[in-house]
Each structure stands twice: as structure tokens, then as C-alpha cells.
C-alpha positions as a printed NumPy array, in Angstrom:
array([[ 53.593, 121.952, 123.341],
       [ 50.059, 120.465, 123.704],
       [ 47.195, 122.575, 124.791],
       [ 44.917, 119.635, 125.777],
       [ 43.734, 119.395, 129.364],
       [ 46.256, 118.001, 131.824],
       [ 45.961, 115.038, 134.062],
       [ 47.773, 116.187, 137.114],
       [ 49.367, 113.855, 139.618],
       [ 52.229, 113.955, 142.054],
       [ 54.32 , 112.51 , 139.297],
       [ 53.606, 115.236, 136.803],
       [ 54.188, 117.943, 139.286],
       [ 57.472, 116.451, 140.589],
       [ 58.892, 115.957, 137.095],
       [ 57.45 , 119.054, 135.386],
       [ 55.566, 117.293, 132.619],
       [ 52.042, 117.824, 131.311],
       [ 50.712, 114.254, 131.265],
       [ 51.419, 111.277, 133.472],
       [ 52.925, 109.14 , 130.734],
       [ 56.533, 107.913, 130.368],
       [ 58.24 , 106.301, 127.415],
       [ 60.438, 103.706, 129.111],
       [ 63.981, 103.072, 128.091],
       [ 64.272, 100.678, 125.092],
       [ 67.547,  99.263, 123.776],
       [ 68.274, 100.635, 120.16 ],
       [ 64.912, 102.534, 120.213],
       [ 65.345, 105.332, 122.943],
       [ 67.016, 107.82 , 120.54 ],
       [ 66.681, 111.609, 120.131],
       [ 63.965, 111.493, 117.468],
       [ 61.631, 109.437, 119.717],
       [ 62.548, 111.083, 122.96 ],
       [ 62.118, 114.62 , 121.526],
       [ 58.721, 113.755, 120.05 ],
       [ 57.551, 112.232, 123.375],
       [ 58.677, 115.283, 125.31 ],
       [ 57.02 , 117.69 , 122.793],
       [ 53.798, 115.728, 123.328],
       [ 53.86 , 116.582, 127.002],
       [ 55.079, 113.144, 128.276],
       [ 58.393, 112.09 , 129.532],
       [ 60.831, 110.47 , 127.074],
       [ 63.948, 108.418, 127.895],
       [ 67.079, 108.022, 125.994],
       [ 68.549, 104.526, 126.443],
       [ 72.235, 104.932, 127.411],
       [ 73.22 , 101.397, 126.337],
       [ 72.044, 102.143, 122.721],
       [ 75.226, 104.199, 122.316],
       [ 78.759, 102.881, 121.946],
       [ 80.409, 105.181, 124.424],
       [ 79.739, 108.191, 126.729],
       [ 80.739, 110.797, 124.077],
       [ 78.171, 109.481, 121.623],
       [ 75.613, 109.542, 124.407],
       [ 76.452, 113.098, 125.277],
       [ 75.989, 114.017, 121.533],
       [ 72.61 , 112.384, 121.534],
       [ 71.496, 114.262, 124.588],
       [ 72.41 , 117.48 , 122.72 ],
       [ 70.314, 116.17 , 119.739],
       [ 67.319, 115.881, 122.018],
       [ 67.679, 119.515, 122.973],
       [ 67.497, 120.429, 119.282],
       [ 64.017, 118.834, 119.24 ],
       [ 62.603, 120.171, 122.461],
       [ 63.159, 122.356, 125.615],
       [ 60.804, 119.988, 127.581],
       [ 62.027, 117.669, 130.333],
       [ 63.425, 114.287, 129.305],
       [ 65.556, 111.611, 130.985],
       [ 68.102, 108.886, 130.361],
       [ 67.704, 105.17 , 131.103],
       [ 70.774, 103.591, 132.839],
       [ 70.404,  99.879, 132.97 ],
       [ 72.874,  97.57 , 134.676],
       [ 72.316,  93.947, 133.585],
       [ 74.474,  91.144, 132.329],
       [ 75.774,  92.077, 128.853],
       [ 77.91 ,  90.508, 126.14 ],
       [ 79.616,  93.914, 125.725],
       [ 81.932,  95.63 , 128.241],
       [ 80.197,  98.673, 129.675],
       [ 81.653, 101.386, 131.905],
       [ 78.531, 102.445, 133.745],
       [ 80.276, 105.086, 135.785],
       [ 81.411, 106.878, 132.602],
       [ 77.827, 106.764, 131.149],
       [ 76.439, 108.164, 134.46 ],
       [ 78.932, 111.035, 134.398],
       [ 78.116, 111.803, 130.749],
       [ 74.403, 112.107, 131.714],
       [ 75.003, 114.385, 134.663],
       [ 77.616, 116.468, 132.851],
       [ 75.152, 117.037, 130.063],
       [ 72.745, 118.62 , 132.534],
       [ 70.068, 115.941, 132.378],
       [ 67.871, 116.112, 135.439],
       [ 65.987, 112.833, 135.252],
       [ 67.42 , 109.322, 135.251],
       [ 65.536, 106.001, 134.966],
       [ 67.69 , 103.25 , 136.696],
       [ 67.083,  99.529, 136.183],
       [ 68.686,  96.149, 136.735],
       [ 70.613,  96.883, 139.969],
       [ 70.193,  98.782, 143.167],
       [ 70.474, 102.545, 142.47 ],
       [ 71.837, 103.134, 146.151],
       [ 75.51 , 103.471, 145.245],
       [ 74.698, 106.262, 142.758],
       [ 72.198, 108.202, 144.853],
       [ 74.64 , 110.57 , 146.522],
       [ 76.096, 111.485, 143.1  ],
       [ 72.62 , 112.032, 141.666],
       [ 71.405, 114.05 , 144.581],
       [ 74.527, 116.268, 144.538],
       [ 73.723, 117.167, 140.949],
       [ 70.024, 117.648, 141.39 ],
       [ 69.069, 114.548, 139.367],
       [ 65.62 , 112.949, 140.182],
       [ 65.747, 109.181, 139.891],
       [ 62.896, 106.87 , 138.732],
       [ 63.789, 103.232, 139.549],
       [ 62.343, 100.465, 137.381],
       [ 61.567,  97.289, 139.263],
       [ 59.358,  94.245, 139.129],
       [ 58.396,  93.655, 142.773],
       [ 57.194,  95.468, 145.853],
       [ 60.215,  94.472, 147.898],
       [ 62.576,  96.013, 145.342],
       [ 60.479,  99.135, 145.094],
       [ 60.605,  99.524, 148.894],
       [ 64.323,  99.249, 148.791],
       [ 64.558, 101.836, 146.059],
       [ 62.343, 104.21 , 148.135],
       [ 64.622, 103.653, 151.072],
       [ 67.759, 104.771, 149.185],
       [ 65.978, 108.009, 148.097],
       [ 64.485, 107.599, 144.507],
       [ 61.848, 110.091, 143.563],
       [ 59.516, 107.517, 142.072],
       [ 59.32 , 103.882, 140.935],
       [ 58.144, 102.369, 137.728],
       [ 56.946,  98.871, 138.571],
       [ 56.558,  96.315, 135.743],
       [ 53.755,  93.672, 135.816],
       [ 54.373,  90.28 , 134.395],
       [ 52.857,  91.409, 131.081],
       [ 55.743,  93.71 , 130.252],
       [ 58.393,  93.547, 127.525],
       [ 61.991,  92.823, 128.492],
       [ 62.582,  91.64 , 132.067],
       [ 59.373,  90.977, 134.033],
       [ 61.268,  89.453, 137.002],
       [ 60.647,  85.924, 138.321],
       [ 57.601,  86.344, 140.523],
       [ 55.021,  86.412, 137.7  ],
       [ 52.726,  88.957, 139.324],
       [ 50.441,  90.724, 136.9  ],
       [ 49.822,  94.408, 137.116],
       [ 46.31 ,  94.156, 138.4  ],
       [ 47.736,  92.785, 141.658],
       [ 51.216,  94.302, 141.601],
       [ 50.316,  98.044, 141.051],
       [ 47.841,  98.333, 144.008],
       [ 50.114,  96.219, 146.241],
       [ 52.913,  98.704, 145.537],
       [ 50.83 , 101.787, 145.795],
       [ 49.533, 100.706, 149.215],
       [ 53.048, 100.285, 150.658],
       [ 55.036, 103.058, 149.039],
       [ 54.991, 106.816, 149.879],
       [ 56.576, 108.013, 146.575],
       [ 54.776, 108.053, 143.255],
       [ 54.318, 104.748, 141.483],
       [ 54.161, 104.368, 137.736],
       [ 52.347, 101.401, 136.329],
       [ 54.103,  99.471, 133.571],
       [ 53.325,  96.332, 131.589],
       [ 50.373,  95.74 , 129.453],
       [ 49.406,  99.364, 128.998],
       [ 48.72 , 100.746, 125.631],
       [ 45.796, 103.081, 125.627],
       [ 43.438, 105.203, 127.755],
       [ 41.806, 102.205, 129.379],
       [ 45.149, 101.203, 130.757],
       [ 45.925, 104.73 , 131.902],
       [ 42.619, 105.051, 133.732],
       [ 42.897, 101.628, 135.276],
       [ 46.435, 102.455, 136.543],
       [ 45.184, 105.618, 138.218],
       [ 42.346, 103.659, 139.8  ],
       [ 44.776, 101.165, 141.102],
       [ 46.809, 103.853, 142.895],
       [ 49.475, 104.579, 140.298],
       [ 50.303, 108.186, 139.518],
       [ 51.119, 107.575, 135.91 ],
       [ 52.114, 104.927, 133.428],
       [ 55.29 , 103.773, 131.57 ],
       [ 54.804, 102.317, 128.139],
       [ 57.498, 100.651, 125.977],
       [ 55.794,  98.557, 123.358],
       [ 53.146, 101.156, 122.622],
       [ 55.888, 103.947, 121.961],
       [ 57.851, 101.273, 119.871],
       [ 54.841, 101.287, 117.429],
       [ 54.833, 105.067, 116.809],
       [ 55.9  , 107.011, 113.74 ],
       [ 58.983, 108.451, 115.399],
       [ 60.277, 105.117, 116.771],
       [ 63.58 , 104.565, 114.899],
       [ 62.765, 101.057, 113.674],
       [ 61.717,  99.637, 110.339],
       [ 58.081, 100.142, 109.448],
       [ 57.637,  96.378, 108.805],
       [ 58.341,  95.793, 112.553],
       [ 55.767,  98.189, 113.531],
       [ 53.295,  96.403, 111.131],
       [ 54.349,  93.067, 112.826],
       [ 53.378,  94.56 , 116.237],
       [ 50.02 ,  95.646, 114.907],
       [ 49.375,  92.22 , 113.427],
       [ 50.325,  90.248, 116.505],
       [ 48.205,  89.303, 119.479],
       [ 48.708,  89.092, 123.15 ],
       [ 49.686,  85.462, 122.642],
       [ 52.633,  86.183, 120.417],
       [ 55.487,  86.472, 122.941],
       [ 58.022,  84.029, 124.471],
       [ 59.603,  83.959, 127.919],
       [ 63.329,  83.68 , 127.169],
       [ 66.014,  82.714, 129.643],
       [ 63.487,  81.529, 132.225],
       [ 65.541,  78.491, 133.353],
       [ 68.499,  80.773, 133.835],
       [ 66.618,  83.062, 136.274],
       [ 66.867,  86.041, 133.93 ],
       [ 63.547,  85.946, 132.123],
       [ 63.016,  88.186, 129.201],
       [ 59.726,  88.558, 127.275],
       [ 60.376,  88.726, 123.54 ],
       [ 58.44 ,  88.561, 120.256],
       [ 57.506,  84.925, 119.333],
       [ 59.548,  83.968, 116.252],
       [ 61.613,  80.915, 115.169],
       [ 64.778,  82.183, 116.761],
       [ 63.163,  82.878, 120.11 ],
       [ 61.303,  79.508, 120.109],
       [ 64.525,  77.644, 119.264],
       [ 66.353,  79.405, 122.179],
       [ 63.497,  78.643, 124.556],
       [ 63.509,  74.947, 123.533],
       [ 67.264,  74.592, 123.944],
       [ 67.229,  76.213, 127.472],
       [ 64.121,  74.21 , 128.446],
       [ 66.03 ,  71.021, 127.542],
       [ 68.859,  71.976, 129.944],
       [ 71.014,  74.007, 127.699],
       [ 73.177,  76.902, 128.95 ],
       [ 73.543,  80.475, 127.798],
       [ 76.562,  79.506, 125.677],
       [ 74.253,  77.123, 123.711],
       [ 72.007,  79.982, 122.618],
       [ 74.41 ,  82.931, 122.599],
       [ 74.491,  82.84 , 118.77 ],
       [ 70.704,  83.101, 118.638],
       [ 70.181,  85.874, 121.172],
       [ 73.147,  88.287, 120.707],
       [ 72.136,  91.966, 120.596],
       [ 73.471,  92.597, 117.121],
       [ 70.899,  90.2  , 115.674],
       [ 68.176,  92.009, 117.607],
       [ 69.363,  95.318, 116.218],
       [ 69.263,  93.874, 112.756],
       [ 65.501,  93.2  , 113.2  ],
       [ 64.92 ,  96.877, 113.708],
       [ 67.223,  98.029, 110.91 ],
       [ 66.219,  95.635, 108.213],
       [ 62.629,  94.995, 109.13 ],
       [ 62.799,  91.252, 109.354],
       [ 60.969,  90.159, 112.452],
       [ 62.643,  86.685, 112.189],
       [ 66.219,  87.931, 112.094],
       [ 66.768,  87.728, 115.879],
       [ 65.172,  88.158, 119.237],
       [ 63.503,  91.492, 120.132],
       [ 61.58 ,  92.644, 123.109],
       [ 57.981,  93.256, 122.968],
       [ 55.129,  93.122, 125.551],
       [ 51.697,  91.45 , 125.678],
       [ 50.339,  94.973, 125.002],
       [ 50.922,  94.44 , 121.408],
       [ 47.559,  92.619, 121.348],
       [ 45.939,  96.008, 122.122],
       [ 47.842,  97.925, 119.362],
       [ 45.969,  98.56 , 116.16 ],
       [ 47.767, 101.506, 114.527],
       [ 50.974, 103.467, 114.194],
       [ 50.319, 107.066, 115.309],
       [ 52.765, 109.899, 115.991],
       [ 53.746, 110.397, 119.543],
       [ 51.643, 113.51 , 119.668],
       [ 48.578, 111.727, 118.3  ],
       [ 49.082, 108.865, 120.778],
       [ 49.391, 111.071, 123.916],
       [ 46.594, 113.35 , 122.818],
       [ 44.315, 110.375, 122.175],
       [ 45.097, 108.629, 125.48 ],
       [ 44.532, 111.748, 127.571],
       [ 41.3  , 112.82 , 125.785],
       [ 39.889, 109.264, 125.918],
       [ 40.949, 108.952, 129.605],
       [ 39.091, 112.117, 130.403],
       [ 36.049, 110.863, 128.486],
       [ 36.201, 107.582, 130.371],
       [ 36.363, 109.385, 133.714],
       [ 33.649, 111.83 , 132.889],
       [ 31.166, 109.725, 130.997],
       [ 31.426, 105.969, 131.062],
       [ 32.61 , 105.542, 134.727],
       [ 30.488, 108.387, 136.001],
       [ 27.411, 106.624, 134.424],
       [ 27.819, 103.241, 136.206],
       [ 26.606, 104.386, 139.543],
       [ 23.584, 106.35 , 140.782],
       [ 23.083, 108.204, 144.07 ]])
């Protein structure tokens, strides 16, 4: 466990973690090795339920996390259109029966599950992309929301509101803690998020590019080499926008859909198995894979411990020195 100074917020106190930093759920990436390392660093790691083929394998992976750490961690439960049949009720039960006390929900209203989670003492963080959805999540009883600005990897919603507007807009209208997500990769983003009214940050792309992330090293090198311009907005004409790495496969799919094509016309390009192959074989051109504009801020591949330590220490330095020095009484 880290002995560095803590950045205390309502979020850290509610969820029993040292630092207001969350590793968001990532398909094929949120596994025990990464989640355990994030938790040991004092942040909050999230297993990704849909990474695993069935509830029993998910339960086994939860047990593996506990071999790495005794610190709090959570499980991401995402309900979105999928080419694979998923029994979400069974996944939810596996999480609760394994004794996990934090769940990150996404993709659908968490309301129908809240009584079940409340009964078992599970705190819910709902991931959303708009203030209106965050308010609905608060109304059904979630403990916090993680709100994605347009810069984020994966699904940024259809409103195209960047974090500089979305985060303070949400913080002004919500009573529960808000986590800022999208475009955050370092101490500058953390301090900015706190200044905007958030009580922590959620990062996906930045944790994707760490030593413990279970993907091929060449993909991490591709993230370091990329700029903030190297993403594509996939499925935009279908109203299910997803931000992915810009490669030949993604550009072809975008072109087909922009010309009036339907999902069936690009299904062979965008299926999840091809995306998983990217991570396993280290070929960034093998399929579509999620990454955010924050890749333009990433210049190295640290361990999770090094990343969290650096973010917190540099955030404290920013608060104590640079920002303190820009005004005079």
C-alpha cells in the first residue's frame, strides 16, 4: 500500500480508497492482474464482466484479484448491444455472491438492479455521458456517477459535449460525487477535474498503457506513438457512436456507414474477436479497438504504482506551487 500523501474527497471516503483515481471498465483489459495492481496503488480498479465467458469464470477472476490485494475493487457491468448472448442477471449474481461491494454500471438504467444491490450492500457508480442521465442515476440511488466527456474512448454518447463543459455542468446539478472521465491521463487532468467540481477521475486509455495491462507491448507502444488526432468515431450514423483507434479497418467501417451502410455491412470488420486479436497478437491493424484522445498525452508505459504515485505527487505540486503562484494578495 502506498505511503504517499492522500487526496481526500467524498469519493475516496465513500469507497474506502486512498486516491481519487478509478480504472474504468475495459473489455478484454479489466482482468485480475491490472485490477489488483491498481488497487494496491491506492486507486479503484474495475474488473470487466463481459471479458469473461460466463459467471463461473468471472467469479474465479474475482478470487484471483483477492490473491493480489486486500484493497477495495469493483466490477463493471455493461449492458449494450452485443453480438454475443449475455445473461446479465447471472453476471450480476456472480458479482454479489462473490462479495464484491462496488459495481460500475453502464449502458442502461441501473434502476432495476438497485434494490438487489442495496440489499447486498453494494455501492454503484453509474457511467454516463450526459447530465440528464446522471440525474436519473442519482434519482434511482447510485452512490456516484462517472461522466464521460466527448474525448473518451468507447461510447461518448451523441451530444458531443467535452469534459470542460460537461463536468462542471454535472457537478453543479448533482448532489452525489462526480468522477470526471474522458481525456484525462496525468496530474494536470486530475487537478483540472477537481477544479471543475469533480471528486475524482476515471481513466481507461491511461491504464491501458501500463505495464500490468494484459495487452501486447506493441499496442502500448502504438498508444505512446499516437496523437490526439488518431481516433475515429465509429457507428455514428447508427446512433451508437464509439471512439476507436484510427486504423485501416476502422476507417473502412466509418466510410461504409457514412455512405449509408448498415451494421450488417461492417459486422465482419468490427466484431469483438478481431478486437481481442489486436491485444493478443500486438497488431494494431488487426481489428477495431477502443482508445481515447488522451493517447496524445501519453508518453510512457509505467507500472500502475508509478502512474498513481506520479499523478498524485505532481497534482500536489501543482496545487502547492504553480497554482498558488499565479495570484497575489
